[in-house]
Structure formats: structure tokens, C-alpha cells
Short mmCIF file of C-alpha atoms in Angstrom, two decimals:
data_model
loop_
_atom_site.label_atom_id
_atom_site.label_comp_id
_atom_site.label_asym_id
_atom_site.label_seq_id
_atom_site.Cartn_x
_atom_site.Cartn_y
_atom_site.Cartn_z
CA MET A 7 107.52 101.78 112.73
CA GLU A 8 105.78 99.49 110.29
CA ALA A 9 107.05 95.86 110.48
CA GLU A 10 107.47 95.85 106.65
CA PRO A 11 110.19 98.06 105.21
CA THR A 12 109.34 100.34 102.31
CA ARG A 13 110.85 98.52 99.23
CA ILE A 14 112.38 100.77 96.65
CA LEU A 15 113.24 99.34 93.31
CA VAL A 16 116.13 101.17 91.54
CA GLY A 17 116.84 100.73 87.88
CA VAL A 18 120.60 100.76 87.31
CA ASN A 19 122.73 100.65 84.18
CA GLU A 20 126.33 101.04 83.07
CA SER A 21 128.11 104.15 82.01
CA SER A 22 127.87 104.39 78.30
CA LEU A 23 131.07 106.38 78.22
CA LYS A 24 133.18 104.45 80.58
CA GLY A 25 131.40 101.14 80.24
CA TYR A 26 131.31 98.44 82.88
CA PRO A 27 131.75 98.18 85.75
CA HIS A 28 131.01 101.93 86.11
CA PRO A 29 127.48 103.04 87.04
CA SER A 30 125.86 105.54 84.72
CA ILE A 31 125.77 109.19 86.07
CA SER A 32 121.92 108.84 86.02
CA SER A 33 122.02 105.72 88.04
CA ARG A 34 124.33 106.93 90.68
CA THR A 35 122.38 110.17 90.95
CA ALA A 36 119.18 108.36 91.42
CA PHE A 37 120.65 106.14 94.05
CA GLU A 38 122.36 108.90 96.02
CA TRP A 39 119.24 110.94 95.83
CA THR A 40 117.33 107.89 97.36
CA LEU A 41 119.86 107.77 100.06
CA ALA A 42 119.80 111.53 101.00
CA LYS A 43 116.32 112.43 100.62
CA ILE A 44 114.11 109.24 101.33
CA ILE A 45 116.17 106.89 103.52
CA ARG A 46 118.22 109.43 105.34
CA SER A 47 119.39 107.97 108.52
CA ASN A 48 116.42 105.49 108.73
CA THR A 49 118.18 102.66 107.32
CA ALA A 50 116.11 99.90 108.93
CA ASP A 51 112.90 101.23 107.41
CA PHE A 52 113.83 100.63 103.86
CA MET A 53 114.92 98.03 101.64
CA LEU A 54 116.66 98.60 98.22
CA LEU A 55 116.13 96.37 95.16
CA PHE A 56 118.50 96.87 92.33
CA LEU A 57 117.51 95.71 88.85
CA HIS A 58 120.11 95.85 85.97
CA VAL A 59 118.61 95.18 82.49
CA GLN A 60 121.16 94.04 79.91
CA ILE A 61 120.12 94.72 76.24
CA PRO A 62 120.74 91.63 74.07
CA ASP A 63 123.72 92.39 71.92
CA GLU A 64 122.36 93.18 68.51
CA ASP A 65 125.25 94.58 66.40
CA GLY A 66 127.88 92.54 68.07
CA PHE A 67 130.19 95.43 68.09
CA ASP A 68 131.67 94.52 71.40
CA ASP A 69 132.78 91.33 70.12
CA MET A 70 134.30 92.51 66.84
CA ASP A 71 137.76 90.96 67.90
CA SER A 72 136.47 87.72 69.06
CA ILE A 73 136.30 84.57 66.92
CA TYR A 74 133.60 82.17 67.47
CA ALA A 75 134.43 78.69 66.60
CA SER A 76 132.20 76.54 68.87
CA PRO A 77 128.85 76.84 70.70
CA GLU A 78 130.92 77.08 73.90
CA ASP A 79 132.48 80.44 72.66
CA PHE A 80 128.94 81.97 72.57
CA GLN A 81 128.37 80.50 76.04
CA SER A 82 131.46 82.22 77.50
CA MET A 83 130.53 85.52 75.72
CA LYS A 84 127.12 85.45 77.52
CA GLN A 85 128.92 84.52 80.81
CA ARG A 86 131.25 87.50 80.27
CA ASP A 87 128.25 89.95 79.88
CA LYS A 88 126.82 88.63 83.11
CA ILE A 89 129.95 88.99 84.95
CA ARG A 90 130.24 92.59 83.84
CA GLY A 91 126.77 93.12 85.15
CA LEU A 92 127.43 91.64 88.44
CA HIS A 93 130.47 94.06 88.89
CA LEU A 94 127.91 96.93 88.25
CA LEU A 95 125.61 95.68 90.85
CA GLU A 96 128.46 95.14 93.33
CA TYR A 97 128.96 99.03 93.39
CA PHE A 98 125.39 99.49 94.61
CA VAL A 99 125.31 96.39 97.10
CA GLY A 100 128.65 97.44 98.46
CA ARG A 101 127.33 100.98 99.26
CA CYS A 102 124.30 99.53 100.96
CA HIS A 103 126.41 97.12 102.94
CA GLU A 104 128.59 100.02 104.22
CA LEU A 105 125.40 101.91 105.15
CA GLY A 106 123.61 99.02 106.81
CA ILE A 107 120.73 99.04 104.16
CA ARG A 108 119.16 95.70 103.35
CA CYS A 109 119.20 95.04 99.62
CA GLU A 110 118.81 92.55 96.72
CA ALA A 111 120.11 92.89 93.20
CA TRP A 112 119.65 91.00 90.08
CA ILE A 113 120.16 91.03 86.34
CA ASN A 114 117.61 90.51 83.57
CA LYS A 115 117.88 90.59 79.67
CA GLY A 116 115.58 92.44 77.46
CA ASP A 117 114.26 95.92 76.63
CA PRO A 118 114.97 97.79 79.78
CA LYS A 119 111.45 99.61 79.80
CA GLU A 120 109.53 96.66 79.43
CA VAL A 121 111.64 94.61 81.79
CA ILE A 122 111.37 97.11 84.46
CA CYS A 123 107.63 97.20 84.23
CA SER A 124 107.17 93.54 84.19
CA GLU A 125 109.60 93.23 87.28
CA VAL A 126 107.44 95.80 89.01
CA LYS A 127 104.45 93.44 88.40
CA ARG A 128 106.43 90.44 89.74
CA VAL A 129 108.09 91.83 92.81
CA HIS A 130 105.67 94.51 93.84
CA PRO A 131 107.99 97.28 95.06
CA ASP A 132 106.36 100.24 97.07
CA ILE A 133 108.33 102.73 94.71
CA LEU A 134 110.32 102.63 91.53
CA VAL A 135 113.18 104.99 91.15
CA VAL A 136 114.65 105.74 87.83
CA GLY A 137 117.36 108.01 86.72
CA SER A 138 117.00 110.23 83.71
CA ARG A 139 119.46 111.82 81.31
CA GLY A 140 117.41 114.89 81.65
CA LEU A 141 117.10 115.17 77.64
CA GLY A 142 115.91 118.52 76.51
CA PRO A 143 112.42 118.82 75.17
CA PHE A 144 113.58 118.58 71.63
CA GLN A 145 115.62 115.42 72.25
CA ARG A 146 112.76 113.96 74.27
CA VAL A 147 110.33 113.92 71.55
CA PHE A 148 112.45 111.79 69.30
CA VAL A 149 114.31 109.64 71.79
CA GLY A 150 111.62 108.66 74.31
CA THR A 151 113.14 107.52 77.58
CA VAL A 152 112.79 104.53 79.83
CA SER A 153 111.73 106.78 82.70
CA GLU A 154 108.91 108.19 80.66
CA PHE A 155 107.70 104.88 79.78
CA CYS A 156 107.84 103.66 83.48
CA VAL A 157 105.96 106.66 84.66
CA LYS A 158 103.13 105.75 82.42
CA HIS A 159 103.17 101.93 82.76
CA ALA A 160 104.63 100.79 86.09
CA ASP A 161 102.11 99.39 88.44
CA CYS A 162 103.70 101.44 91.46
CA PRO A 163 104.57 105.11 92.19
CA VAL A 164 107.60 106.19 90.07
CA ILE A 165 110.24 108.73 91.05
CA THR A 166 112.20 110.07 88.12
CA ILE A 167 115.49 111.60 89.13
CA ARG A 168 117.04 113.96 86.53
CA ARG A 169 120.73 114.44 86.54
CA LYS A 170 122.00 117.78 87.84
CA ALA A 171 122.92 120.04 84.97
CA ASP A 172 126.58 120.24 86.10
CA GLU A 173 126.94 116.52 85.94
CA ALA A 174 125.62 116.09 82.45
CA PRO A 175 128.25 115.59 79.75
CA GLN A 176 128.24 117.59 76.74
CA ASP A 177 126.54 114.84 74.65
CA PRO A 178 123.66 113.52 76.60
CA VAL A 179 124.19 110.07 75.14
CA ASP A 180 127.47 109.82 77.07
CA ASP A 181 126.05 108.98 80.40
CA MET B 14 120.55 112.73 110.29
CA GLU B 15 120.86 115.58 108.06
CA ALA B 16 120.07 118.95 109.76
CA GLU B 17 117.59 120.00 107.06
CA PRO B 18 114.51 117.93 106.65
CA THR B 19 113.30 116.48 103.35
CA ARG B 20 110.64 119.00 102.06
CA ILE B 21 107.76 117.37 100.38
CA LEU B 22 105.34 119.57 98.54
CA VAL B 23 101.93 117.79 98.15
CA GLY B 24 99.35 119.31 95.73
CA VAL B 25 95.75 118.97 97.22
CA ASN B 26 92.23 119.62 95.81
CA GLU B 27 88.72 119.34 96.95
CA SER B 28 86.41 116.35 96.06
CA SER B 29 84.61 117.04 93.01
CA LEU B 30 81.92 114.81 94.16
CA LYS B 31 81.43 116.04 97.78
CA GLY B 32 82.91 119.50 97.26
CA TYR B 33 84.67 121.65 99.95
CA PRO B 34 85.95 121.05 102.71
CA HIS B 35 86.44 117.38 101.58
CA PRO B 36 89.66 116.31 100.22
CA SER B 37 89.60 114.44 96.78
CA ILE B 38 90.35 110.76 96.91
CA SER B 39 93.49 111.36 94.94
CA SER B 40 94.70 114.12 97.40
CA ARG B 41 94.04 111.85 100.39
CA THR B 42 95.70 108.82 98.82
CA ALA B 43 98.74 110.67 97.76
CA PHE B 44 99.18 112.08 101.42
CA GLU B 45 98.36 108.86 103.21
CA TRP B 46 100.79 107.09 100.88
CA THR B 47 103.51 109.67 101.65
CA LEU B 48 102.91 109.17 105.41
CA ALA B 49 103.06 105.36 105.20
CA LYS B 50 105.66 104.76 102.68
CA ILE B 51 108.15 107.69 102.89
CA ILE B 52 107.76 109.48 106.29
CA ARG B 53 106.79 106.32 108.25
CA SER B 54 107.77 106.93 111.95
CA ASN B 55 110.54 109.41 110.92
CA THR B 56 108.57 112.56 111.54
CA ALA B 57 111.46 114.70 112.49
CA ASP B 58 113.21 114.00 109.09
CA PHE B 59 110.45 115.37 107.00
CA MET B 60 108.43 118.66 106.33
CA LEU B 61 105.22 118.70 104.31
CA LEU B 62 104.20 121.54 102.24
CA PHE B 63 100.49 121.59 101.14
CA LEU B 64 99.61 123.63 98.03
CA HIS B 65 96.02 124.12 96.99
CA VAL B 66 95.27 125.71 93.74
CA GLN B 67 91.89 127.21 93.22
CA ILE B 68 90.76 127.52 89.64
CA PRO B 69 89.22 130.97 88.99
CA ASP B 70 85.57 130.50 88.36
CA GLU B 71 85.08 130.84 84.67
CA ASP B 72 81.44 129.70 84.35
CA GLY B 73 80.14 130.90 87.54
CA PHE B 74 77.90 127.91 88.03
CA ASP B 75 78.64 127.84 91.68
CA ASP B 76 77.21 131.23 92.11
CA MET B 77 74.12 130.86 89.98
CA ASP B 78 71.87 131.57 92.90
CA SER B 79 73.72 134.63 93.94
CA ILE B 80 72.81 138.29 93.01
CA TYR B 81 75.73 140.60 92.55
CA ALA B 82 74.67 144.21 93.19
CA SER B 83 77.89 145.86 94.24
CA PRO B 84 81.66 145.34 94.05
CA GLU B 85 81.53 144.21 97.70
CA ASP B 86 79.47 141.21 96.66
CA PHE B 87 82.20 140.08 94.36
CA GLN B 88 84.70 140.55 97.19
CA SER B 89 82.60 138.50 99.55
CA MET B 90 82.45 135.76 96.91
CA LYS B 91 86.21 135.74 96.60
CA GLN B 92 86.42 135.65 100.47
CA ARG B 93 84.06 132.77 100.62
CA ASP B 94 86.21 130.80 98.06
CA LYS B 95 89.20 131.30 100.08
CA ILE B 96 87.62 130.35 103.35
CA ARG B 97 86.48 126.95 101.65
CA GLY B 98 90.03 126.44 100.62
CA LEU B 99 91.33 127.05 104.21
CA HIS B 100 88.93 124.46 105.44
CA LEU B 101 90.38 121.93 102.97
CA LEU B 102 93.95 122.71 104.18
CA GLU B 103 92.89 122.42 107.65
CA TYR B 104 92.29 118.62 107.19
CA PHE B 105 95.88 118.09 106.16
CA VAL B 106 97.40 120.52 108.63
CA GLY B 107 95.40 118.94 111.31
CA ARG B 108 96.69 115.40 110.45
CA CYS B 109 100.20 116.50 110.36
CA HIS B 110 99.72 118.14 113.86
CA GLU B 111 98.36 114.92 115.26
CA LEU B 112 101.40 113.10 113.87
CA GLY B 113 103.94 115.67 114.78
CA ILE B 114 105.17 116.46 111.39
CA ARG B 115 106.11 119.96 110.57
CA CYS B 116 103.99 121.52 107.89
CA GLU B 117 103.09 124.65 106.05
CA ALA B 118 100.03 125.08 103.73
CA TRP B 119 98.87 127.78 101.28
CA ILE B 120 96.41 128.61 98.58
CA ASN B 121 96.96 130.00 95.21
CA LYS B 122 94.79 130.87 92.29
CA GLY B 123 95.41 129.84 88.76
CA ASP B 124 95.83 126.70 86.38
CA PRO B 125 96.80 124.01 88.85
CA LYS B 126 99.51 122.50 86.67
CA GLU B 127 101.14 125.84 85.84
CA VAL B 128 100.73 127.10 89.54
CA ILE B 129 102.29 123.92 91.03
CA CYS B 130 105.34 124.15 88.61
CA SER B 131 105.83 127.69 89.41
CA GLU B 132 105.71 127.03 93.17
CA VAL B 133 108.14 124.36 92.90
CA LYS B 134 110.48 126.92 91.21
CA ARG B 135 109.76 129.36 94.19
CA VAL B 136 109.92 127.11 97.12
CA HIS B 137 112.44 124.37 95.96
CA PRO B 138 110.94 121.29 97.57
CA ASP B 139 112.94 118.07 97.44
CA ILE B 140 110.09 116.19 95.99
CA LEU B 141 106.63 116.98 94.64
CA VAL B 142 103.82 114.48 95.28
CA VAL B 143 100.81 114.62 93.19
CA GLY B 144 97.77 112.32 93.32
CA SER B 145 96.33 110.95 89.95
CA ARG B 146 92.74 109.94 89.06
CA GLY B 147 94.31 107.09 87.17
CA LEU B 148 92.57 107.59 84.05
CA GLY B 149 92.70 104.86 81.54
CA PRO B 150 94.86 105.11 78.46
CA PHE B 151 91.94 106.31 76.28
CA GLN B 152 90.77 109.07 78.73
CA ARG B 153 94.44 110.10 79.37
CA VAL B 154 95.03 110.92 75.80
CA PHE B 155 92.22 113.37 75.65
CA VAL B 156 92.13 114.66 79.18
CA GLY B 157 95.73 115.20 79.96
CA THR B 158 96.34 115.35 83.77
CA VAL B 159 97.98 117.87 86.13
CA SER B 160 100.29 114.94 87.22
CA GLU B 161 101.59 114.27 83.75
CA PHE B 162 102.27 117.94 83.12
CA CYS B 163 104.21 118.15 86.52
CA VAL B 164 106.33 115.03 85.70
CA LYS B 165 107.53 116.79 82.62
CA HIS B 166 107.72 120.21 83.75
CA ALA B 167 108.50 120.39 87.49
CA ASP B 168 111.99 121.31 88.53
CA CYS B 169 112.30 118.52 91.15
CA PRO B 170 111.63 114.87 91.36
CA VAL B 171 107.94 113.98 91.19
CA ILE B 172 106.02 111.15 92.61
CA THR B 173 102.58 110.38 90.94
CA ILE B 174 100.33 108.45 93.32
CA ARG B 175 97.53 106.72 91.43
CA ARG B 176 94.40 105.89 93.36
CA LYS B 177 93.77 102.20 94.29
CA ALA B 178 91.28 100.78 91.88
CA ASP B 179 88.76 100.02 94.60
CA GLU B 180 88.68 103.59 95.70
CA ALA B 181 87.93 104.97 92.13
CA PRO B 182 84.43 105.95 91.64
CA GLN B 183 82.40 104.77 88.55
CA ASP B 184 82.95 108.14 86.79
CA PRO B 185 86.56 109.07 87.04
CA VAL B 186 85.54 112.72 87.15
CA ASP B 187 83.96 112.10 90.51
CA ASP B 188 86.96 112.28 92.70
#
């Protein structure tokens, strides 16, 4: 056995249908696939790194009911976002803890595809695992996905895990 | 441990510089990466499937010195190609044998990207590993690579392993 574990960075996000703290189907599928097919029972040989990228709120839709009266209100909004993200990461870290797999998890803000690639440059994982909504060829042309960008630009080998067809919701945006 | 091993299909080809039976730098890099980062010492948990796709000879350049006087001459030429391919596979099968990793290897003829994807449909591997010459963005636009096609079209998760920069020959075609 090599002394250094194989470090696998997994990009995770929240369910667009159920919201925080629920992980998206794609994230969960990518994580479970990594456990079953790569790590298997060799828990000491691998280390998982979970990166959750929060997209800066542009439309403010989530905060339509809030009243902002002071700079502190904005601060508490940012704080709330962060706590939501932490609850998402808790799911993955909890599972690793149960299974005895070393892990680290953190949150960044920004454009997910850009942040994931810059974090790959910073932490040098051996593999990047990203889930994919498995958009059809027609949707893919217009939408462009985080996974496709990472495959092209990340400075490490990338595995894209597509969701199983029976797990895909009717509308591929609901993930 | 799961009863079934994780089955990894590795696409392999010959060195374009040294020719048969030498594996290309990309193939060797992809194979060695799989051993070091995925399989590690857990040899019983994985099975490797090696697929070598031979491109049907269109220009006949390799056979410029040959004289074809009978149908048997063409037959022996085909036979010779197959034997060269077997010597290439011997390299990978030999390494697996040394390491105690179960494996299978076979040759197909056709367009590598199409054949690899159709073999994925047929043998249902858990992962497809393909080496990549790591062409620059400019070359990539015009060349289009087997690995990019497989990432888009293969019915299983795909890992593209780019060559290390220090292993890349001056001319990326020399691999």
C-alpha cells in the first residue's frame, strides 16, 4: 500500500427541487458511485474532499420576504447561506465518518465550474468526481454543464458520473 | 468487500513513434495511473479489460514494400497485423499477471472511438479509462480526440488520463 492515500475531490451541491440541506441527486449518485466502485472496502487507501460552491445570489429571490434595514441584516443573510451549505456538507461528512473514510469539506463562493477548477489547482487531488444531470444531446448544446467544463479544464483526471435514468426527474433542472 | 470486482476497461494503442509492440505513452500513463491511484494494493477488488482497436489500413503505407500476388497475401497481411496487436496486449497482460490482477484483453478493428463506445455497451464495464495526448486548446479544436468522444458518448463513467508534460514528445503526434 502506498503511504499517501488517493485524494478524491467531489463537487457537491444542493437539490434544486428540495433545496438545502438535501444533496442533489447528481451529487449523491457521484458520491455513492465513488464508494461502491472505487473505494469499496479499502477505506484506508482513500481520502475524500468535498467542495460545495455557492453561487452568489443575483436575483435575491430567496430573500423576497426579508427586510434589510442595516448592514448587519446583509451579514446575517450571508451567515444563513453558509449555515445551509454546512448542513449539506454534514450529510457527506457524516456518511464518511460512518464508513471510516478520512475526509475534508469546505464551501467556496463563485461560479461552480471556475471555482472547482481553481480549487483543483490549489489542493492537487488525484481525481475529481463530478455528478452530471445527464442532459440529452439537445439540452447539452445550449446549457453547457459544470462537468463538461471540468473535464476540459481541470488539472487532474476527472470522472463524470451521470445519474441513472430511473433517478432523473421529469424536468432535468429538478435535481 | 463486494463479491463482484470493479471492472475497468482500458483502451490501449501502439506507440506512433516506435510502432508495435510498444504501447503509446498515453496508454502506458493511463494504465500506470489506474494501478497507482485506483487499484493500489487492492488487486482482488478490480479486474482490468484491455481493448486495442486497430484502424483498418486505408493508405496501405505500411505495406508499400509488399507485393500482393494472391488472396493469401492479403490474408497473411491481416494475420501479421493481428500478431502485432497481440504483442501489444502482451505487455499489459504480463504486467497484470506480475501484480496478480485479473484481466482480459482483446483486439477489434474499426474507428477507435466508435469501437470503444460499442464495446462499452457490450461488456458493461464500471469505468472506462482512456489516455489522452493532452493536445493544447488550439490543436484540440481541429483534431478532436478519442477521449473527448468517449466522455460524451460512452455508457459508463469515463476517466481521461492526460500525459504528464515531461513525457510528451515535441510533436504531439509522436506518442
